C-alpha atoms as one frame of an Amber mdcrd trajectory, in Angstrom:
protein
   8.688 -27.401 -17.533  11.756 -27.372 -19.956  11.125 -24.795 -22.457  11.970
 -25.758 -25.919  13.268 -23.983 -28.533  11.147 -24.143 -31.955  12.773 -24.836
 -35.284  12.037 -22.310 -37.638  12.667 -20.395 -41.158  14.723 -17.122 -40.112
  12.851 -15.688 -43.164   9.386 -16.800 -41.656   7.171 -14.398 -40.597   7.154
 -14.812 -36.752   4.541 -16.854 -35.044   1.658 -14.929 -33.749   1.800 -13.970
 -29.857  -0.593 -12.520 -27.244  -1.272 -12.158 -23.657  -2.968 -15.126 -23.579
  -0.064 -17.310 -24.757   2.457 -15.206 -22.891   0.182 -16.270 -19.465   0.130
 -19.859 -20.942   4.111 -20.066 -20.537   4.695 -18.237 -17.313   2.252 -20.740
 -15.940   3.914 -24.292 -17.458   7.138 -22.844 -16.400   8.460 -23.884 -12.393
  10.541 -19.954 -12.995   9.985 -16.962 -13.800  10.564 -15.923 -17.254  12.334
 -13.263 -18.921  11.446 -11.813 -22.491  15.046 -13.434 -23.742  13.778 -16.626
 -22.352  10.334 -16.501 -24.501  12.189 -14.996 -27.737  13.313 -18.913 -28.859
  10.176 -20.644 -27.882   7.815 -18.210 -29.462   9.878 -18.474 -32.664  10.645
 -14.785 -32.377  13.769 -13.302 -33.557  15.719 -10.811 -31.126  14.775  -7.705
 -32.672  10.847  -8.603 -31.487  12.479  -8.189 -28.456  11.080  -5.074 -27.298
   7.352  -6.082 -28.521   7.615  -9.296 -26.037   9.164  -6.879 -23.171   6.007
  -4.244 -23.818   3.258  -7.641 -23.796   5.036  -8.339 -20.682   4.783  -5.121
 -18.672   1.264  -4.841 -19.723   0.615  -7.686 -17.805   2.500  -6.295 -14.919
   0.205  -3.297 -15.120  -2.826  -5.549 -15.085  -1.908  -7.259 -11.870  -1.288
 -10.801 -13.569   2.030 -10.767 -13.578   4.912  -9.516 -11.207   8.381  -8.232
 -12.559  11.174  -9.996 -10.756  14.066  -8.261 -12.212  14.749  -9.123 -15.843
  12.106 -11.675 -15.502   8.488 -12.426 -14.577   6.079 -14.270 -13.086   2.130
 -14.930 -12.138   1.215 -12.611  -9.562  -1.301 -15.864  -7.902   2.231 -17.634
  -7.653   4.297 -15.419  -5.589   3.804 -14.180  -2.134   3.271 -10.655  -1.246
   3.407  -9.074   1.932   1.719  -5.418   2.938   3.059  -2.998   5.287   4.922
  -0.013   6.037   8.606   1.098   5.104  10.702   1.779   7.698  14.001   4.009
   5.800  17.511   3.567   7.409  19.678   6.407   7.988  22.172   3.926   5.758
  20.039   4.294   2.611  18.859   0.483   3.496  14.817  -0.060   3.699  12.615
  -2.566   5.685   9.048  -3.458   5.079   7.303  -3.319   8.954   4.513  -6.057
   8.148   0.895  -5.491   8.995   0.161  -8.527  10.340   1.621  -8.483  14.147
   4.425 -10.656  14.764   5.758 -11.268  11.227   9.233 -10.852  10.691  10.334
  -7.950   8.419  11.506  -7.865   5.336  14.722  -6.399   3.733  14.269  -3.988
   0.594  17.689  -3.143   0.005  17.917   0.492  -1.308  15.821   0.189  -4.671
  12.348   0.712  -3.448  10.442   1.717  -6.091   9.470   5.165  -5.394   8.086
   4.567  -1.848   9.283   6.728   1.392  10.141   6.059   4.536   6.604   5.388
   6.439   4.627   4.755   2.747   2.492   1.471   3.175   3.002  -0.802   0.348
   3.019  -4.154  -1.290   5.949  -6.558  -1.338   6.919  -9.324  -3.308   8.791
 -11.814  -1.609  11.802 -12.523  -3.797  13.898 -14.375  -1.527  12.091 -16.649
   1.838  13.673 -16.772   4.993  16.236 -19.932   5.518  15.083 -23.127   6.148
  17.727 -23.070   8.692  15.893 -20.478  10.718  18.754 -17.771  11.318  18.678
 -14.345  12.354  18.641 -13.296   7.951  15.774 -11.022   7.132  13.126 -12.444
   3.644  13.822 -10.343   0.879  11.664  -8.227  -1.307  10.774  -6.003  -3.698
   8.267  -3.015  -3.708   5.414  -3.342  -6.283   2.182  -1.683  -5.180   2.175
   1.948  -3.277  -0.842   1.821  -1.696  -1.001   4.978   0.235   1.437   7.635
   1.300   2.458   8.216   4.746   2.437  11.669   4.173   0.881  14.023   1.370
   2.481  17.367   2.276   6.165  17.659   2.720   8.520  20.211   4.584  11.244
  20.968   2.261  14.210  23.506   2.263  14.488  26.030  -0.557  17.754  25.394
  -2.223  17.641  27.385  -5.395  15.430  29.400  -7.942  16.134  27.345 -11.441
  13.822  29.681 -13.463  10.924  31.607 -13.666   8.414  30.999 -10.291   9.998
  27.705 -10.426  12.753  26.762  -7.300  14.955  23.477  -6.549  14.291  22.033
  -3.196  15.499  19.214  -0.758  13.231  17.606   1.505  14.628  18.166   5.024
  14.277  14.817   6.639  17.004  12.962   5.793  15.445   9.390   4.800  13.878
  11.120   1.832  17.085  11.412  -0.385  15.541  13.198  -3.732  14.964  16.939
  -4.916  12.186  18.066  -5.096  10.882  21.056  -8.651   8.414  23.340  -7.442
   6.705  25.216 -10.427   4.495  28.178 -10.253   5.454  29.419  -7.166   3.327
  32.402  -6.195   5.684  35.568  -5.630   3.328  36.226  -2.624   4.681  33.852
  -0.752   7.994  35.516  -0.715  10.172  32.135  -0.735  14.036  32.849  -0.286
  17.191  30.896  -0.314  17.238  28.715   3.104  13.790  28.854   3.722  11.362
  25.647   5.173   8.214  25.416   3.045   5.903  23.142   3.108   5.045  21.370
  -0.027   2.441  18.792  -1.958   4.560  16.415  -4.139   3.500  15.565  -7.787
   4.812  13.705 -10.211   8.169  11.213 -10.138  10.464  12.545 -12.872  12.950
  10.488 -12.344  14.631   8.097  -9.243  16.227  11.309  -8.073  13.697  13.973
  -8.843   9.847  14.574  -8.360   7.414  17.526  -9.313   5.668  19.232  -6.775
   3.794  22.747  -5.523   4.545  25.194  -2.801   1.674  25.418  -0.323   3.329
  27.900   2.140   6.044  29.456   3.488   7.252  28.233   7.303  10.421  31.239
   7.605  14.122  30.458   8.388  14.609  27.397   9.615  16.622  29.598  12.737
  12.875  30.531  14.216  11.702  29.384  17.020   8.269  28.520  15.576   9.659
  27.380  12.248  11.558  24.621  14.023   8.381  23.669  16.260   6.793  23.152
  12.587   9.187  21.845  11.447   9.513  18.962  13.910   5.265  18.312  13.699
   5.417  18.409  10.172   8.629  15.576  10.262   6.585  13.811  12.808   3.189
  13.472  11.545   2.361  15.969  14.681  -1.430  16.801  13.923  -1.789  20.617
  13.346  -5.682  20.775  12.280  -8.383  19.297  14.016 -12.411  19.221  13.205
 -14.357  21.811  14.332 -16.478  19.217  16.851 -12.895  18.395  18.564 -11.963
  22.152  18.879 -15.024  23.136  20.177 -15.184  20.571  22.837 -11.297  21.825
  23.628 -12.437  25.403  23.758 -15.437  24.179  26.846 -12.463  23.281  29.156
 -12.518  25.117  31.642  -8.577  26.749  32.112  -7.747  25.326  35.339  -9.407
  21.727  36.634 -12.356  22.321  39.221 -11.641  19.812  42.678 -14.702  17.618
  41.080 -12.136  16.659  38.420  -9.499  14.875  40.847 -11.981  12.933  42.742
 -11.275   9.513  42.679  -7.516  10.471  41.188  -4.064   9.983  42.576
C-alpha cells in the first residue's frame, strides 16, 4: 500500500483519529509505520505529533502493535521468538531460544531492561540470509517474562544519604547501579561489603531501585565468597522441609547394602 497524502485546509480542524483507524493503516501498509509517516495521511499537522506517538504506544502496551524503532507494526505480523538471554562479557546479548535446535538470535547491547539469564520475548527485526551463512537473526527485546533471578548479590559502594547506599551488582554482565533505600542500621552495611539484595524499580537504563535483604561480610571471607559464588550461580541455598528431612535420615557413612550391585 502507497500511503497518500490528503489535501487539506492548514486552518482546518484536523481529521478525527483513533485506535481503530491507526490499526486500519498499519494493516494496509506492506511496512511498518512511524507517527511522521501517519502525520500527512491523517491530515494532521506536526505539532499533533506527540498525540499520534501516545495512540501509538498505547497500542504497544495492548499487545497489538510492536515498536520497531521509530516505527511500528501489528504484533500478528511479525515473528517473535521466546527464550533466555545469554550476556557477553563484550556488552553484546544473545537470545538462547526455547525451542531446541533453533539458531540464536543477536540483541546487540540495547536489551530493554532484561539481564543476562532473564527469559523473554523477541521480535525478529532482521531474518537470517537467504544465503544461509554463519550471520545470527536479529532482534529486539519486547516482553520480560520472568527473571532469572529475584535476589541479587551486590557490593556496597557508597552511602548517598540517609539509610539509603549506592551499589554495583558484582557479576559483571549486569552493568547498572543499583539505590538501596531504607536500609536497616541493624544490618551494619559498610563500604566494600557483599549484600544481597531484591531489585525494584528501573529508574533509568543505568539505574534501578532496590532493598537490602542481608548482609554477606567482606567479600575477603571465606564463606562470603562461597555465597557469593551460589548466589552468582543460581546455587540453591534453601530447600523444603520434606527434602531436608529425607537428607537428615541418611545415615553418615553408606551401610555395604548400599554398594550392592555398584561398581
Amino acid at each position: 500500500m502507497k500511503l497518500k497524502k490528503k489535501n487539506r485546509n492548514p486552518s482546518a480542524p484536523p481529521l478525527p483519529t483513533d485506535h481503530t483507524t491507526l490499526l486500519k493503516l498499519l494493516r494496509e501498509s506492506k511496512r511498518p509505520l512511524s507517527a511522521d509517516d501517519l502525520l500527512p495521511v491523517l491530515g494532521l499537522h506536526r505539532r499533533k505529533r506527540g498525540v499520534v506517538d501516545e495512540m501509538l504506544h498505547e497500542l504497544e502496551v495492548q499487545g497489538k502493535a510492536i515498536r520497531l524503532g521509530r516505527a511500528y507494526a501489528l504484533a500478528d505480523r511479525v515473528r517473535q521468538v521466546t527464550g533466555k538471554v545469554q550476556l557477553q562479557r563484550s556488552g553484546a546479548a544473545f537470545l538462547i531460544p526455547d525451542t531446541p535446535g533453533q539458531k540464536d538470535v543477536f540483541l546487540g547491547q540495547d536489551i530493554g531492561g532484561a539481564w543476562h539469564g532473564d527469559r523473554v520475548s523477541v521480535v525478529i527485526t532482521r531474518e537470517l540470509s537467504a544465503r544461509g551463512n554463519a550471520r545470527n537473526a536479529e532482534g529486539r527485546v519486547v516482553n520480560i517474562l520472568e527473571r532469572g533471578r529475584s535476589i541479587l548479590p551486590v557490593r556496597a559502594m557508597r552511602p548517598v544519604g540517609e539509610g539509603e547506599w549506592m551499589t554495583r551488582p558484582t557479576d559483571p554482565r549486569l552493568d547498572f547501579m543499583l539505590l538501596a533505600r531504607k536500609v536497616d542500621p541493624a544490618l551494619g552495611v559498610q563500604k566494600g561489603d557483599i549484600v544481597l539484595a531484591a531489585p525494584g524499580e528501573q529508574v533509568d537504563s543505568a539505574l534501578w531501585e532496590g532493598t537490602i535483604l542481608s548482609r554477606l561480610g567482606p567479600e575477603s571471607l571465606a564463606q562470603v565468597q562461597e555465597a557469593l559464588t551460589k548466589a552468582n550461580h543460581g546455587v540453591p541455598t534453601s530447600f523444603p522441609k520434606e527434602t531436608e528431612a529425607e537428607a537428615a535420615r541418611l545415615p553418615q557413612v553408606p551401610a555395604e547394602a548400599d554398594f550392592k550391585g555398584r561398581e
